[in-house]
Amino acid sequence: MDEGKTTKQILEEELRGRKRIPFYNPEVLQKMRGEFEQWKNTTVREADRENWYVTPHTTLGSEIPRALLFTPLDNADLDYAEDIGFSGQEPFTRGVHPNMYRGRAFTMRQLSSAGSPEYVNGRIKFLLEHGATGVNLALDLATVQMFDSDEPEARGQVGTVGVPIDCVEDMEIIFKDVPIDKLSVSIVTHYPRNTAILFPMYLIMAERRGIPWDKLPGSVQNDFIMENVVRNACEYIPPKDCFKVQCDNIEFIRKEVPLWNYVTLNGYNLREMGTSGVTEMSIALANAIGILKELTGRGYDADWVAARLAFFWSPANDFFEEVARLRAIRRLWYRIMKYRFGAQNPRSMWMRCHVQTSGVSLRREEPYNNVIRSAYHALAAVLGGAQSMHVDGFDEAYRVPSEESSLLALRTQQIIEAETQVTQVVDPLGGSFYVEALTNEIERRILDEVDEIERMGGITEAVDTGWLHRKVTDFIRHEMRMVDNDDIKIAGYNYFPAPEHELPELKLQETSVEIEDQMKAKLQRIRQQRDNEKASSCLNALTQAAKRGDNVTYYCLDAARAGATEGEMRRAFTEAYGSWRPSIFV
Amino acid sequence: MSQQDEKNIKVLLAQFPLETHSRGMFTVAHMLRDAGMEIVLLGNATPQQIISAAADEDVDVVGISNYCGGHLLLGGDIINEAKQKGIKERTAFLMGGVLPPADMPRLKELGFDAIFEPGATQEEISSCIRELTKAKG
C-alpha cells in the first residue's frame, strides 16, 4: 500500500490494470443504440423524452437521477465476473455466502425495550420465545451517555428508553437464564468509551457464569462517529482520542473474545440524524480505513483485524436504491480490502451488516401507515442481502415500542422470511439493468466521498474540523425545505393529508421513578460493599494508562472487576483526555 | 404594537442534559432562523442552566426539544426554576418532540405555553411564537 495515494487512486490503478471481458456482444450493443434512439424519438412521448432523467425526492434519499427505462446501454462495459460474479465469491456483489438465506435466515434481532434490568430480562425472553434469534440490548440514556443512575444529570432518564447498567450486577440480572454462549448478543453501546466500560462488565458476568470468553458470540457498536458527531451531549473527548479508544477496544476484543464482532460501523444513526445513503456509507468506510491503518500500524495483519468487522445500515424509502446500496458497498468493501490492504482471507473481504428499518421515515400521523413503510424497508434489506435485522415499531413517533408493536415487527420479519419466498433465490435483483446501473453509480459516489475525506486528512480530521457536522446540518435544512415545499411527498401528511388529525389509541408506557430509586439504592449498596481503595486505584490506573497511550480497555476490565461504576470510569477518561466541543452550524 | 411585534424575537433552544437526539432541535433552529428570529442554541443543559441562560440572554422564548422521556419531571423543573428566577411571565415556554399524546395537556398544566408534535411546520411554530410573544409583551 502506498501511503501517498488515496483509496480511490489505488482502486482505479488496480482495476485499470485488470483485463475486462465484455459481457455484451459489441455488435448487439451497436444495433441496440440505433434502435433505442429510434424508439425514444418515435414511441416515447415528448414530455417523457424531455424529462428522461427524474431525480427522486424522498426522506433520506440520495437524489440520484433515474432514467425512464434502463437497458444494457446503461452498463455497456459490464464484465460479469469482475462486477457481479457468483454469491460467496469475489467480488461478493451478490452476497457473502453462496447459499445466502437458504443456509441461514437473517438474524431477527429486535431491540429489547426499556425498563429495569429485571423487566428487560423478561422482554428478551418474550422475544426469544416468539422466535427472535438474537438479542439487541438497548441502553437507557444515562447508560449510553456514561452517567451513573445517581448522577444529577440522570434525573428523569433512568430506564426510560432502554435498560440502565451501572455495574456488573446489572449485566447479571439482564442476562439471567439467557443462553449467551449459544445466542448472538448485540450490546448497543454506540460509543468507544462506553464499549470500553460496558463490555468488560459483560465479560465478567460471563466469567462468573463459567462461560469462557472464546465461546461468546455477539457484537458491540464501538464507533467514534457516534460519540463525536451523532450524539448530542454535555461533554465530549477529542475525536483523535475517541478514535484511539475505538481502536483499543478492537485490539482487546480481537485478542480476548475471538468470536465477537468488535465494531459495528454505524451508518444508521448518522443517516437518521441527517445524511444521504451515500454519506452514511462513505463515513463508515472512511472510519474502517482509519481503523485498518491504525491496527496494521500497531503490527497486526489486515486479515486478522478485518475478519470481525461489521456494519450497520439504515434502509429507508427509495426501494431500489436501498437494494443497490447493499450490493454496492459489498463490492466496494471487497475491493478496498483486496487492493488497498492486500487481504487474502475472504472473510475479511465480507461486508457483513445488521440493518434497522429507518425510524426517521416513520410518521406520527396515522401511525399504522408505518407498518407498511417498515415492511418495504425490511424487504429491500433482504433483497440486498443483510445478515441481521431489527424492524421498527409502528409507534416509533410516540414511544419506545410496546410489546404489541415489537411482536408485529418480528412478525413482519417472519412473513418476509417464510411466506413471501424471497429468501429462496440469492440476489434476485442481480442482473436487472436498472439495479446493476444503480449499484455502479452508488459505488462511484461513495468512493468519491471517501476520496474527499482522505484528501482532507482522514476521518478524524473530517470530524475535528466540523466538516461532517456541517454536512449533516446542511442536509437537515435541505430536507426540511423539501418537505415544506411538498417536493418530498409523505402520505397522510403533505400528500393527501387526512382532514382530521386523530391520535390513535395507543397504550403508552409510564416512566417509572421507582426504577431510578432502585438503581440509586443499588449503587449505594455496591459502593459500601466494594473495596473503595481498590476501585479508586484502578480508576487512577485507567487515567494514567490513557495519558500514556496504553490500551485502555484492559484497565477498564480491572476497574469493572473492582466494582467501579460506569460514571466513575467516564470521569477517569475525561480526566486523561480533556474535553472537546463540536462545531455547530445552523 | 405592529412595529413592536416585528422586532427580533430571540429564541433559546435546549435539550435535557443526556438527550442524544438533535435532529429536531436543528430542524427547528433552521425553521425559526429562516422566519427571521434570533437563535441561541444552548444544546444539552440542566433545567437550572437552561433558565440561567434564558435570563442572561434575555430571550423571549425557551424551546425544549425532547425525545427520550423524562419530560414531565424535567419540564416541571424548568417551570419552577423560571418562576424562581422571575422570568416565567415574560418568557414563552415551548416543548416539541416525541411526546405521548396524554402528556401534552399535562405539560400545559405545568405551565408550558405550547407543545408541538413531530411534523409541526415552520408556519405553525413561528406563528405560534409570534402570538405568544405579542401576548407576553
PDB file of C-alpha atoms in Angstrom, chain A residues 123-275:
ATOM      1  CA  ARG A 123     -38.695  -8.842  27.409  1.00  0.00           C
ATOM      2  CA  ILE A 124     -35.610 -10.601  25.999  1.00  0.00           C
ATOM      3  CA  LYS A 125     -37.112 -13.952  26.953  1.00  0.00           C
ATOM      4  CA  PHE A 126     -40.510 -12.930  25.500  1.00  0.00           C
ATOM      5  CA  LEU A 127     -38.916 -12.127  22.120  1.00  0.00           C
ATOM      6  CA  LEU A 128     -36.890 -15.348  22.134  1.00  0.00           C
ATOM      7  CA  GLU A 129     -39.984 -17.405  22.938  1.00  0.00           C
ATOM      8  CA  HIS A 130     -41.694 -15.851  19.890  1.00  0.00           C
ATOM      9  CA  GLY A 131     -38.896 -16.732  17.512  1.00  0.00           C
ATOM     10  CA  ALA A 132     -36.318 -13.955  17.769  1.00  0.00           C
ATOM     11  CA  THR A 133     -32.889 -15.408  17.005  1.00  0.00           C
ATOM     12  CA  GLY A 134     -30.649 -12.777  18.535  1.00  0.00           C
ATOM     13  CA  VAL A 135     -30.632 -10.225  21.331  1.00  0.00           C
ATOM     14  CA  ASN A 136     -30.371  -6.479  20.725  1.00  0.00           C
ATOM     15  CA  LEU A 137     -29.807  -4.717  24.015  1.00  0.00           C
ATOM     16  CA  ALA A 138     -30.907  -1.072  24.085  1.00  0.00           C
ATOM     17  CA  LEU A 139     -29.494   1.061  26.895  1.00  0.00           C
ATOM     18  CA  ASP A 140     -31.119   3.959  28.684  1.00  0.00           C
ATOM     19  CA  LEU A 141     -29.853   7.490  28.127  1.00  0.00           C
ATOM     20  CA  ALA A 142     -27.813   7.666  31.286  1.00  0.00           C
ATOM     21  CA  THR A 143     -26.042   4.427  30.366  1.00  0.00           C
ATOM     22  CA  VAL A 144     -25.476   5.471  26.749  1.00  0.00           C
ATOM     23  CA  GLN A 145     -24.086   8.824  27.887  1.00  0.00           C
ATOM     24  CA  MET A 146     -21.987   7.038  30.524  1.00  0.00           C
ATOM     25  CA  PHE A 147     -23.615   8.531  33.606  1.00  0.00           C
ATOM     26  CA  ASP A 148     -24.461   6.583  36.740  1.00  0.00           C
ATOM     27  CA  SER A 149     -28.130   6.397  37.633  1.00  0.00           C
ATOM     28  CA  ASP A 150     -27.491   8.569  40.690  1.00  0.00           C
ATOM     29  CA  GLU A 151     -25.709  11.459  38.960  1.00  0.00           C
ATOM     30  CA  PRO A 152     -27.828  14.644  38.871  1.00  0.00           C
ATOM     31  CA  GLU A 153     -27.870  14.690  35.046  1.00  0.00           C
ATOM     32  CA  ALA A 154     -29.592  11.286  35.034  1.00  0.00           C
ATOM     33  CA  ARG A 155     -32.719  12.627  36.733  1.00  0.00           C
ATOM     34  CA  GLY A 156     -35.828  11.511  34.864  1.00  0.00           C
ATOM     35  CA  GLN A 157     -33.856   9.427  32.360  1.00  0.00           C
ATOM     36  CA  VAL A 158     -33.240   6.139  34.155  1.00  0.00           C
ATOM     37  CA  GLY A 159     -34.858   3.202  32.369  1.00  0.00           C
ATOM     38  CA  THR A 160     -36.874   5.423  30.010  1.00  0.00           C
ATOM     39  CA  VAL A 161     -35.606   4.393  26.558  1.00  0.00           C
ATOM     40  CA  GLY A 162     -33.536   1.344  27.398  1.00  0.00           C
ATOM     41  CA  VAL A 163     -32.114  -0.515  30.322  1.00  0.00           C
ATOM     42  CA  PRO A 164     -29.857   1.096  32.938  1.00  0.00           C
ATOM     43  CA  ILE A 165     -26.451  -0.509  33.542  1.00  0.00           C
ATOM     44  CA  ASP A 166     -24.208   0.915  36.225  1.00  0.00           C
ATOM     45  CA  CYS A 167     -22.121  -2.123  37.150  1.00  0.00           C
ATOM     46  CA  VAL A 168     -21.541  -5.864  36.623  1.00  0.00           C
ATOM     47  CA  GLU A 169     -24.502  -6.800  38.811  1.00  0.00           C
ATOM     48  CA  ASP A 170     -26.918  -5.198  36.302  1.00  0.00           C
ATOM     49  CA  MET A 171     -25.466  -7.341  33.494  1.00  0.00           C
ATOM     50  CA  GLU A 172     -26.100 -10.411  35.619  1.00  0.00           C
ATOM     51  CA  ILE A 173     -29.776  -9.539  36.032  1.00  0.00           C
ATOM     52  CA  ILE A 174     -30.360  -8.625  32.365  1.00  0.00           C
ATOM     53  CA  PHE A 175     -28.892 -11.883  31.047  1.00  0.00           C
ATOM     54  CA  LYS A 176     -30.126 -14.215  33.768  1.00  0.00           C
ATOM     55  CA  ASP A 177     -31.065 -17.574  32.148  1.00  0.00           C
ATOM     56  CA  VAL A 178     -30.338 -16.226  28.654  1.00  0.00           C
ATOM     57  CA  PRO A 179     -28.047 -18.709  26.826  1.00  0.00           C
ATOM     58  CA  ILE A 180     -25.333 -16.207  25.922  1.00  0.00           C
ATOM     59  CA  ASP A 181     -22.933 -18.897  24.718  1.00  0.00           C
ATOM     60  CA  LYS A 182     -25.404 -20.049  22.047  1.00  0.00           C
ATOM     61  CA  LEU A 183     -27.144 -16.846  21.133  1.00  0.00           C
ATOM     62  CA  SER A 184     -25.688 -13.825  19.418  1.00  0.00           C
ATOM     63  CA  VAL A 185     -25.990 -10.801  21.686  1.00  0.00           C
ATOM     64  CA  SER A 186     -25.693  -7.277  20.339  1.00  0.00           C
ATOM     65  CA  ILE A 187     -24.946  -4.713  23.016  1.00  0.00           C
ATOM     66  CA  VAL A 188     -25.863  -1.358  21.565  1.00  0.00           C
ATOM     67  CA  THR A 189     -23.001   0.511  23.191  1.00  0.00           C
ATOM     68  CA  HIS A 190     -22.770   3.165  20.467  1.00  0.00           C
ATOM     69  CA  TYR A 191     -19.555   4.830  21.659  1.00  0.00           C
ATOM     70  CA  PRO A 192     -15.953   3.705  22.105  1.00  0.00           C
ATOM     71  CA  ARG A 193     -15.860   4.902  25.697  1.00  0.00           C
ATOM     72  CA  ASN A 194     -18.972   3.093  26.799  1.00  0.00           C
ATOM     73  CA  THR A 195     -17.862  -0.014  24.908  1.00  0.00           C
ATOM     74  CA  ALA A 196     -14.638   0.081  26.935  1.00  0.00           C
ATOM     75  CA  ILE A 197     -16.711   0.463  30.090  1.00  0.00           C
ATOM     76  CA  LEU A 198     -19.670  -1.870  29.494  1.00  0.00           C
ATOM     77  CA  PHE A 199     -18.227  -4.750  27.504  1.00  0.00           C
ATOM     78  CA  PRO A 200     -15.789  -5.737  30.282  1.00  0.00           C
ATOM     79  CA  MET A 201     -18.826  -5.848  32.610  1.00  0.00           C
ATOM     80  CA  TYR A 202     -20.457  -8.307  30.196  1.00  0.00           C
ATOM     81  CA  LEU A 203     -17.288 -10.409  30.135  1.00  0.00           C
ATOM     82  CA  ILE A 204     -17.081 -10.531  33.927  1.00  0.00           C
ATOM     83  CA  MET A 205     -20.730 -11.616  34.035  1.00  0.00           C
ATOM     84  CA  ALA A 206     -19.955 -14.447  31.568  1.00  0.00           C
ATOM     85  CA  GLU A 207     -16.908 -15.452  33.590  1.00  0.00           C
ATOM     86  CA  ARG A 208     -18.985 -15.666  36.783  1.00  0.00           C
ATOM     87  CA  ARG A 209     -21.393 -17.972  34.957  1.00  0.00           C
ATOM     88  CA  GLY A 210     -18.453 -20.153  33.923  1.00  0.00           C
ATOM     89  CA  ILE A 211     -18.695 -19.343  30.210  1.00  0.00           C
ATOM     90  CA  PRO A 212     -15.269 -18.902  28.575  1.00  0.00           C
ATOM     91  CA  TRP A 213     -14.844 -15.687  26.573  1.00  0.00           C
ATOM     92  CA  ASP A 214     -13.890 -17.552  23.407  1.00  0.00           C
ATOM     93  CA  LYS A 215     -17.381 -19.089  23.314  1.00  0.00           C
ATOM     94  CA  LEU A 216     -19.213 -15.761  23.289  1.00  0.00           C
ATOM     95  CA  PRO A 217     -20.865 -14.685  20.021  1.00  0.00           C
ATOM     96  CA  GLY A 218     -22.166 -11.152  19.539  1.00  0.00           C
ATOM     97  CA  SER A 219     -21.317  -7.568  18.797  1.00  0.00           C
ATOM     98  CA  VAL A 220     -20.771  -4.111  20.176  1.00  0.00           C
ATOM     99  CA  GLN A 221     -21.021  -0.860  18.262  1.00  0.00           C
ATOM    100  CA  ASN A 222     -17.849   0.985  19.287  1.00  0.00           C
ATOM    101  CA  ASP A 223     -17.995   3.797  16.718  1.00  0.00           C
ATOM    102  CA  PHE A 224     -16.335   7.147  17.404  1.00  0.00           C
ATOM    103  CA  ILE A 225     -18.569   8.892  14.840  1.00  0.00           C
ATOM    104  CA  MET A 226     -21.437   8.093  17.206  1.00  0.00           C
ATOM    105  CA  GLU A 227     -19.639   9.639  20.168  1.00  0.00           C
ATOM    106  CA  ASN A 228     -18.264  12.760  18.472  1.00  0.00           C
ATOM    107  CA  VAL A 229     -20.847  13.535  15.784  1.00  0.00           C
ATOM    108  CA  VAL A 230     -24.171  11.752  16.023  1.00  0.00           C
ATOM    109  CA  ARG A 231     -24.958  12.193  19.672  1.00  0.00           C
ATOM    110  CA  ASN A 232     -25.660  15.423  21.421  1.00  0.00           C
ATOM    111  CA  ALA A 233     -24.055  15.579  24.821  1.00  0.00           C
ATOM    112  CA  CYS A 234     -22.922  17.826  27.601  1.00  0.00           C
ATOM    113  CA  GLU A 235     -19.365  16.536  27.362  1.00  0.00           C
ATOM    114  CA  TYR A 236     -17.065  15.098  24.711  1.00  0.00           C
ATOM    115  CA  ILE A 237     -13.440  13.962  24.458  1.00  0.00           C
ATOM    116  CA  PRO A 238     -11.377  14.982  21.391  1.00  0.00           C
ATOM    117  CA  PRO A 239     -12.007  12.943  18.198  1.00  0.00           C
ATOM    118  CA  LYS A 240      -8.444  11.619  17.917  1.00  0.00           C
ATOM    119  CA  ASP A 241      -8.579  10.246  21.474  1.00  0.00           C
ATOM    120  CA  CYS A 242     -12.010   8.776  20.944  1.00  0.00           C
ATOM    121  CA  PHE A 243     -10.775   7.139  17.722  1.00  0.00           C
ATOM    122  CA  LYS A 244      -7.874   5.710  19.730  1.00  0.00           C
ATOM    123  CA  VAL A 245     -10.229   4.217  22.363  1.00  0.00           C
ATOM    124  CA  GLN A 246     -12.211   2.679  19.495  1.00  0.00           C
ATOM    125  CA  CYS A 247      -9.036   1.019  18.233  1.00  0.00           C
ATOM    126  CA  ASP A 248      -8.015  -0.110  21.755  1.00  0.00           C
ATOM    127  CA  ASN A 249     -11.354  -1.884  22.112  1.00  0.00           C
ATOM    128  CA  ILE A 250     -10.818  -3.581  18.776  1.00  0.00           C
ATOM    129  CA  GLU A 251      -7.364  -4.789  19.773  1.00  0.00           C
ATOM    130  CA  PHE A 252      -8.625  -6.051  23.138  1.00  0.00           C
ATOM    131  CA  ILE A 253     -11.707  -7.816  21.797  1.00  0.00           C
ATOM    132  CA  ARG A 254      -9.965  -9.323  18.788  1.00  0.00           C
ATOM    133  CA  LYS A 255      -7.383 -10.894  21.122  1.00  0.00           C
ATOM    134  CA  GLU A 256      -9.556 -11.856  24.088  1.00  0.00           C
ATOM    135  CA  VAL A 257     -13.010 -12.581  22.632  1.00  0.00           C
ATOM    136  CA  PRO A 258     -12.306 -14.024  19.186  1.00  0.00           C
ATOM    137  CA  LEU A 259     -15.889 -14.691  18.029  1.00  0.00           C
ATOM    138  CA  TRP A 260     -17.075 -11.227  18.955  1.00  0.00           C
ATOM    139  CA  ASN A 261     -17.735  -8.527  16.347  1.00  0.00           C
ATOM    140  CA  TYR A 262     -15.713  -5.755  17.901  1.00  0.00           C
ATOM    141  CA  VAL A 263     -17.047  -2.895  15.827  1.00  0.00           C
ATOM    142  CA  THR A 264     -20.325  -2.291  14.083  1.00  0.00           C
ATOM    143  CA  LEU A 265     -19.615   0.764  11.995  1.00  0.00           C
ATOM    144  CA  ASN A 266     -22.797   2.646  12.481  1.00  0.00           C
ATOM    145  CA  GLY A 267     -24.058   4.339   9.379  1.00  0.00           C
ATOM    146  CA  TYR A 268     -27.597   4.011  10.706  1.00  0.00           C
ATOM    147  CA  ASN A 269     -27.691   6.675  13.369  1.00  0.00           C
ATOM    148  CA  LEU A 270     -25.691   9.133  11.279  1.00  0.00           C
ATOM    149  CA  ARG A 271     -28.122   8.751   8.414  1.00  0.00           C
ATOM    150  CA  GLU A 272     -31.129   9.042  10.666  1.00  0.00           C
ATOM    151  CA  MET A 273     -29.655  12.231  12.111  1.00  0.00           C
ATOM    152  CA  GLY A 274     -29.465  13.596   8.583  1.00  0.00           C
ATOM    153  CA  THR A 275     -27.352  12.277   5.721  1.00  0.00           C
TER     154      THR A 275
END
